[in-house]
Amino acid sequence: QTGLRSNRDLAVRPGIVYTNQRTGPALIPVPAGKYTVYVGRGFEFALGKVETTTRAGSVSDHSVFVRREVPTEGYVACDTHVHTRTHSGHGDSTVQERMITLAAEGIELPIATDHNVHIDHRPFAREAGVEKFFTPVIGNEVTTPVGHFNIWPVTPGSPPPAYKLDNWADINTSISKVPGVKAVILNHSRDVHSGVRPFGPKLFNDAVGERVDGSRLPANAMEVVNSGANQTDIMQLFHDWMALLNRGLNVTPVGSSDSHDVARHFVGQGRTYIRCDDSDPGNIDVDEAASNFALGRVMVSYGLLAELTVEGAAGADGERRKYQSGDLASVDGEKVRVHVRVLGPRWTQASHVWLFSNGERIREIELTGLEEERKRKPGVLWEDHWEINRPSHDVHLVAIAVGPGIEGSYWRTAKPYQPTSPEWTPTSIGCSGAIWIDGDGDGKRSSAHAYAQHLHEQSRGDLRKLLSLLDDYDSAVSAQAAHLYRVSNSAITPKLDSIEAEQAIAKSDEHVRRGIRRYKDAWRKNQIAAAEH
């Protein structure tokens, strides 16, 4: 315990002090003894460390320079899920404390998302004297019986949407009437609230990214990291997101903190980096940020960042274009060259980097001996190029980096909110947004579902013909085709789980078998969950 209490310039909890720099040096009264003091400024900055011994009646002076390490130029640090006790009624952070913690953690675009209310943090930021550090945005966590949805930006003075609706179609209609909104985020979709788990097996087939009842997702984004409500399997929500892309939904991946507290769950620990001018944090162009967010021009961070770039076809000037998250890449030749950069401060680590194509891992590297890389380029933990075969059809590429969780009390990785197993490994993770490869060269992005629809129509219910057509595609298209075949199955075609169908599937290519098996496993889980309820 310190001898401090929160005030207009301090946010204080046991062992943690956030201080507003306008007051000058922080004077922290503590009992006599030996202390290790960590000084930080959020994910993008180095971590200072001081060993000190205090004596009764004495003052120990220490100066710590905490420099920026992680290169995020051209990206705005956004937390899309920010609460206060003042306006949500639970947690422990007052709105005044929240202003200090946002500035201290380096969140440049915080979205106020208290439950079913529209809150403007600008007056509180001015009162705290931190308005130059971030641009507050009015939002809302629309907390319904069938899912929670963060919306932003909201035009000041707008009434909140109806939040007691019990179906996604009506929720979508209500949200669409709120002026200004460009981003609608499905929150913590694997958690149970009001007895509903939106992406649980009762309601969602996670192999093809489709709701069992066929209802349309009333969102253009979803949380893949919620640092205040971690998943036991940290990859679960990433797989769900990539399945939605395969289904043909343009959904942006989101990292957020869902923080209601000062120090139990740190604001901005999970965050989303949006491609946007970040030169003046106090005057971010909210319209530009929201538009780019909706286009998927983002990276997700939870202790790491994974930056993906694709080298495209040469233009008229002979220069090859560099494509980033949210782009459709025009490529030529037989190979596609991708560049991956893993970013993080010195106090985080990366252990593996993965590259996914249509949700399937196609490259992996284990990272070792990175100390020299850290010394050479602070903030850059690893970077390299890969070459992959150019696909004959469109795919989306995603890079993900993982590493050990943070043990230090200054940014400790939280335990799962609703654990699904006693086994859990604390993990840091960073994820690029999706880059679409225009494999078929038609100038537009086509999902695995779109290809499957075309093949399904071509085969006209002939399973063997469908399986043959799938040879030229991948497991994601195969899973989507299996779903379409099953739901449109007629009396003259064998059922997907029949002996005849199994024999035909067994003779198909491995990627076809893998995709169909993945779909059938998810379908069985749907059936079991439905029977249990």
PDB file of N, CA and C in Angstrom, residues 335-375:
ATOM      1  N   LYS A 335       4.673 -17.067 -57.782  1.00  0.00           N
ATOM      2  CA  LYS A 335       4.904 -16.939 -56.347  1.00  0.00           C
ATOM      3  C   LYS A 335       4.364 -15.608 -55.832  1.00  0.00           C
ATOM      4  N   VAL A 336       3.956 -15.607 -54.577  1.00  0.00           N
ATOM      5  CA  VAL A 336       3.541 -14.394 -53.884  1.00  0.00           C
ATOM      6  C   VAL A 336       4.525 -14.153 -52.747  1.00  0.00           C
ATOM      7  N   ARG A 337       5.097 -12.963 -52.727  1.00  0.00           N
ATOM      8  CA  ARG A 337       6.090 -12.620 -51.711  1.00  0.00           C
ATOM      9  C   ARG A 337       5.411 -11.845 -50.589  1.00  0.00           C
ATOM     10  N   VAL A 338       5.527 -12.358 -49.361  1.00  0.00           N
ATOM     11  CA  VAL A 338       4.931 -11.696 -48.196  1.00  0.00           C
ATOM     12  C   VAL A 338       6.032 -11.324 -47.207  1.00  0.00           C
ATOM     13  N   HIS A 339       5.832 -10.202 -46.560  1.00  0.00           N
ATOM     14  CA  HIS A 339       6.781  -9.725 -45.554  1.00  0.00           C
ATOM     15  C   HIS A 339       6.060  -9.656 -44.219  1.00  0.00           C
ATOM     16  N   VAL A 340       6.663 -10.225 -43.188  1.00  0.00           N
ATOM     17  CA  VAL A 340       6.075 -10.219 -41.843  1.00  0.00           C
ATOM     18  C   VAL A 340       7.050  -9.563 -40.883  1.00  0.00           C
ATOM     19  N   ARG A 341       6.521  -8.669 -40.076  1.00  0.00           N
ATOM     20  CA  ARG A 341       7.324  -8.005 -39.049  1.00  0.00           C
ATOM     21  C   ARG A 341       6.611  -8.164 -37.712  1.00  0.00           C
ATOM     22  N   VAL A 342       7.326  -8.656 -36.699  1.00  0.00           N
ATOM     23  CA  VAL A 342       6.758  -8.809 -35.362  1.00  0.00           C
ATOM     24  C   VAL A 342       7.313  -7.682 -34.491  1.00  0.00           C
ATOM     25  N   LEU A 343       6.401  -6.915 -33.902  1.00  0.00           N
ATOM     26  CA  LEU A 343       6.771  -5.742 -33.126  1.00  0.00           C
ATOM     27  C   LEU A 343       6.405  -5.925 -31.663  1.00  0.00           C
ATOM     28  N   GLY A 344       7.180  -5.301 -30.797  1.00  0.00           N
ATOM     29  CA  GLY A 344       6.885  -5.321 -29.363  1.00  0.00           C
ATOM     30  C   GLY A 344       8.005  -4.642 -28.600  1.00  0.00           C
ATOM     31  N   PRO A 345       7.724  -4.154 -27.403  1.00  0.00           N
ATOM     32  CA  PRO A 345       8.766  -3.566 -26.572  1.00  0.00           C
ATOM     33  C   PRO A 345       9.694  -4.648 -26.031  1.00  0.00           C
ATOM     34  N   ARG A 346      10.793  -4.264 -25.429  1.00  0.00           N
ATOM     35  CA  ARG A 346      11.784  -5.217 -24.934  1.00  0.00           C
ATOM     36  C   ARG A 346      11.221  -6.128 -23.848  1.00  0.00           C
ATOM     37  N   TRP A 347      10.163  -5.680 -23.182  1.00  0.00           N
ATOM     38  CA  TRP A 347       9.640  -6.468 -22.071  1.00  0.00           C
ATOM     39  C   TRP A 347       8.607  -7.510 -22.514  1.00  0.00           C
ATOM     40  N   THR A 348       8.416  -7.668 -23.828  1.00  0.00           N
ATOM     41  CA  THR A 348       7.599  -8.771 -24.330  1.00  0.00           C
ATOM     42  C   THR A 348       8.474  -9.686 -25.189  1.00  0.00           C
ATOM     43  N   GLN A 349       7.981 -10.883 -25.433  1.00  0.00           N
ATOM     44  CA  GLN A 349       8.715 -11.853 -26.238  1.00  0.00           C
ATOM     45  C   GLN A 349       7.775 -12.498 -27.252  1.00  0.00           C
ATOM     46  N   ALA A 350       8.363 -12.908 -28.379  1.00  0.00           N
ATOM     47  CA  ALA A 350       7.631 -13.677 -29.382  1.00  0.00           C
ATOM     48  C   ALA A 350       8.301 -15.033 -29.523  1.00  0.00           C
ATOM     49  N   SER A 351       7.487 -16.083 -29.623  1.00  0.00           N
ATOM     50  CA  SER A 351       8.041 -17.438 -29.742  1.00  0.00           C
ATOM     51  C   SER A 351       7.726 -18.091 -31.082  1.00  0.00           C
ATOM     52  N   HIS A 352       6.596 -17.740 -31.703  1.00  0.00           N
ATOM     53  CA  HIS A 352       6.201 -18.336 -32.970  1.00  0.00           C
ATOM     54  C   HIS A 352       5.505 -17.303 -33.845  1.00  0.00           C
ATOM     55  N   VAL A 353       5.661 -17.470 -35.155  1.00  0.00           N
ATOM     56  CA  VAL A 353       4.927 -16.678 -36.136  1.00  0.00           C
ATOM     57  C   VAL A 353       4.240 -17.641 -37.098  1.00  0.00           C
ATOM     58  N   TRP A 354       2.980 -17.375 -37.389  1.00  0.00           N
ATOM     59  CA  TRP A 354       2.195 -18.230 -38.265  1.00  0.00           C
ATOM     60  C   TRP A 354       1.620 -17.402 -39.405  1.00  0.00           C
ATOM     61  N   LEU A 355       1.483 -18.021 -40.568  1.00  0.00           N
ATOM     62  CA  LEU A 355       0.791 -17.419 -41.695  1.00  0.00           C
ATOM     63  C   LEU A 355      -0.384 -18.316 -42.050  1.00  0.00           C
ATOM     64  N   PHE A 356      -1.570 -17.709 -42.136  1.00  0.00           N
ATOM     65  CA  PHE A 356      -2.800 -18.439 -42.437  1.00  0.00           C
ATOM     66  C   PHE A 356      -3.323 -18.041 -43.819  1.00  0.00           C
ATOM     67  N   SER A 357      -3.820 -19.022 -44.543  1.00  0.00           N
ATOM     68  CA  SER A 357      -4.500 -18.785 -45.818  1.00  0.00           C
ATOM     69  C   SER A 357      -5.899 -19.368 -45.708  1.00  0.00           C
ATOM     70  N   ASN A 358      -6.907 -18.508 -45.845  1.00  0.00           N
ATOM     71  CA  ASN A 358      -8.308 -18.933 -45.669  1.00  0.00           C
ATOM     72  C   ASN A 358      -8.505 -19.690 -44.355  1.00  0.00           C
ATOM     73  N   GLY A 359      -7.797 -19.247 -43.317  1.00  0.00           N
ATOM     74  CA  GLY A 359      -7.966 -19.819 -41.986  1.00  0.00           C
ATOM     75  C   GLY A 359      -7.135 -21.040 -41.703  1.00  0.00           C
ATOM     76  N   GLU A 360      -6.359 -21.511 -42.682  1.00  0.00           N
ATOM     77  CA  GLU A 360      -5.530 -22.700 -42.485  1.00  0.00           C
ATOM     78  C   GLU A 360      -4.057 -22.287 -42.408  1.00  0.00           C
ATOM     79  N   ARG A 361      -3.350 -22.808 -41.412  1.00  0.00           N
ATOM     80  CA  ARG A 361      -1.950 -22.450 -41.235  1.00  0.00           C
ATOM     81  C   ARG A 361      -1.106 -23.054 -42.354  1.00  0.00           C
ATOM     82  N   ILE A 362      -0.362 -22.184 -43.076  1.00  0.00           N
ATOM     83  CA  ILE A 362       0.453 -22.664 -44.191  1.00  0.00           C
ATOM     84  C   ILE A 362       1.945 -22.422 -43.976  1.00  0.00           C
ATOM     85  N   ARG A 363       2.307 -21.596 -42.998  1.00  0.00           N
ATOM     86  CA  ARG A 363       3.708 -21.362 -42.670  1.00  0.00           C
ATOM     87  C   ARG A 363       3.828 -21.201 -41.157  1.00  0.00           C
ATOM     88  N   GLU A 364       4.938 -21.648 -40.618  1.00  0.00           N
ATOM     89  CA  GLU A 364       5.205 -21.478 -39.187  1.00  0.00           C
ATOM     90  C   GLU A 364       6.707 -21.385 -38.993  1.00  0.00           C
ATOM     91  N   ILE A 365       7.120 -20.515 -38.091  1.00  0.00           N
ATOM     92  CA  ILE A 365       8.516 -20.441 -37.728  1.00  0.00           C
ATOM     93  C   ILE A 365       8.619 -20.262 -36.221  1.00  0.00           C
ATOM     94  N   GLU A 366       9.522 -21.005 -35.617  1.00  0.00           N
ATOM     95  CA  GLU A 366       9.806 -20.849 -34.192  1.00  0.00           C
ATOM     96  C   GLU A 366      10.934 -19.841 -34.053  1.00  0.00           C
ATOM     97  N   LEU A 367      10.722 -18.842 -33.208  1.00  0.00           N
ATOM     98  CA  LEU A 367      11.681 -17.750 -33.077  1.00  0.00           C
ATOM     99  C   LEU A 367      12.648 -18.032 -31.936  1.00  0.00           C
ATOM    100  N   THR A 368      13.914 -18.021 -32.259  1.00  0.00           N
ATOM    101  CA  THR A 368      14.955 -18.214 -31.250  1.00  0.00           C
ATOM    102  C   THR A 368      16.085 -17.238 -31.529  1.00  0.00           C
ATOM    103  N   GLY A 369      16.888 -16.953 -30.496  1.00  0.00           N
ATOM    104  CA  GLY A 369      18.071 -16.109 -30.658  1.00  0.00           C
ATOM    105  C   GLY A 369      17.774 -14.727 -31.190  1.00  0.00           C
ATOM    106  N   LEU A 370      16.797 -14.046 -30.593  1.00  0.00           N
ATOM    107  CA  LEU A 370      16.369 -12.746 -31.106  1.00  0.00           C
ATOM    108  C   LEU A 370      17.050 -11.557 -30.431  1.00  0.00           C
ATOM    109  N   GLU A 371      17.972 -11.805 -29.509  1.00  0.00           N
ATOM    110  CA  GLU A 371      18.561 -10.693 -28.758  1.00  0.00           C
ATOM    111  C   GLU A 371      19.287  -9.702 -29.664  1.00  0.00           C
ATOM    112  N   GLU A 372      20.012 -10.216 -30.659  1.00  0.00           N
ATOM    113  CA  GLU A 372      20.726  -9.317 -31.565  1.00  0.00           C
ATOM    114  C   GLU A 372      19.753  -8.474 -32.383  1.00  0.00           C
ATOM    115  N   GLU A 373      18.640  -9.085 -32.776  1.00  0.00           N
ATOM    116  CA  GLU A 373      17.617  -8.348 -33.530  1.00  0.00           C
ATOM    117  C   GLU A 373      17.049  -7.213 -32.686  1.00  0.00           C
ATOM    118  N   ARG A 374      16.822  -7.486 -31.415  1.00  0.00           N
ATOM    119  CA  ARG A 374      16.298  -6.456 -30.517  1.00  0.00           C
ATOM    120  C   ARG A 374      17.269  -5.285 -30.402  1.00  0.00           C
ATOM    121  N   LYS A 375      18.568  -5.611 -30.294  1.00  0.00           N
ATOM    122  CA  LYS A 375      19.579  -4.553 -30.158  1.00  0.00           C
ATOM    123  C   LYS A 375      19.673  -3.718 -31.433  1.00  0.00           C
TER     124      LYS A 375
END
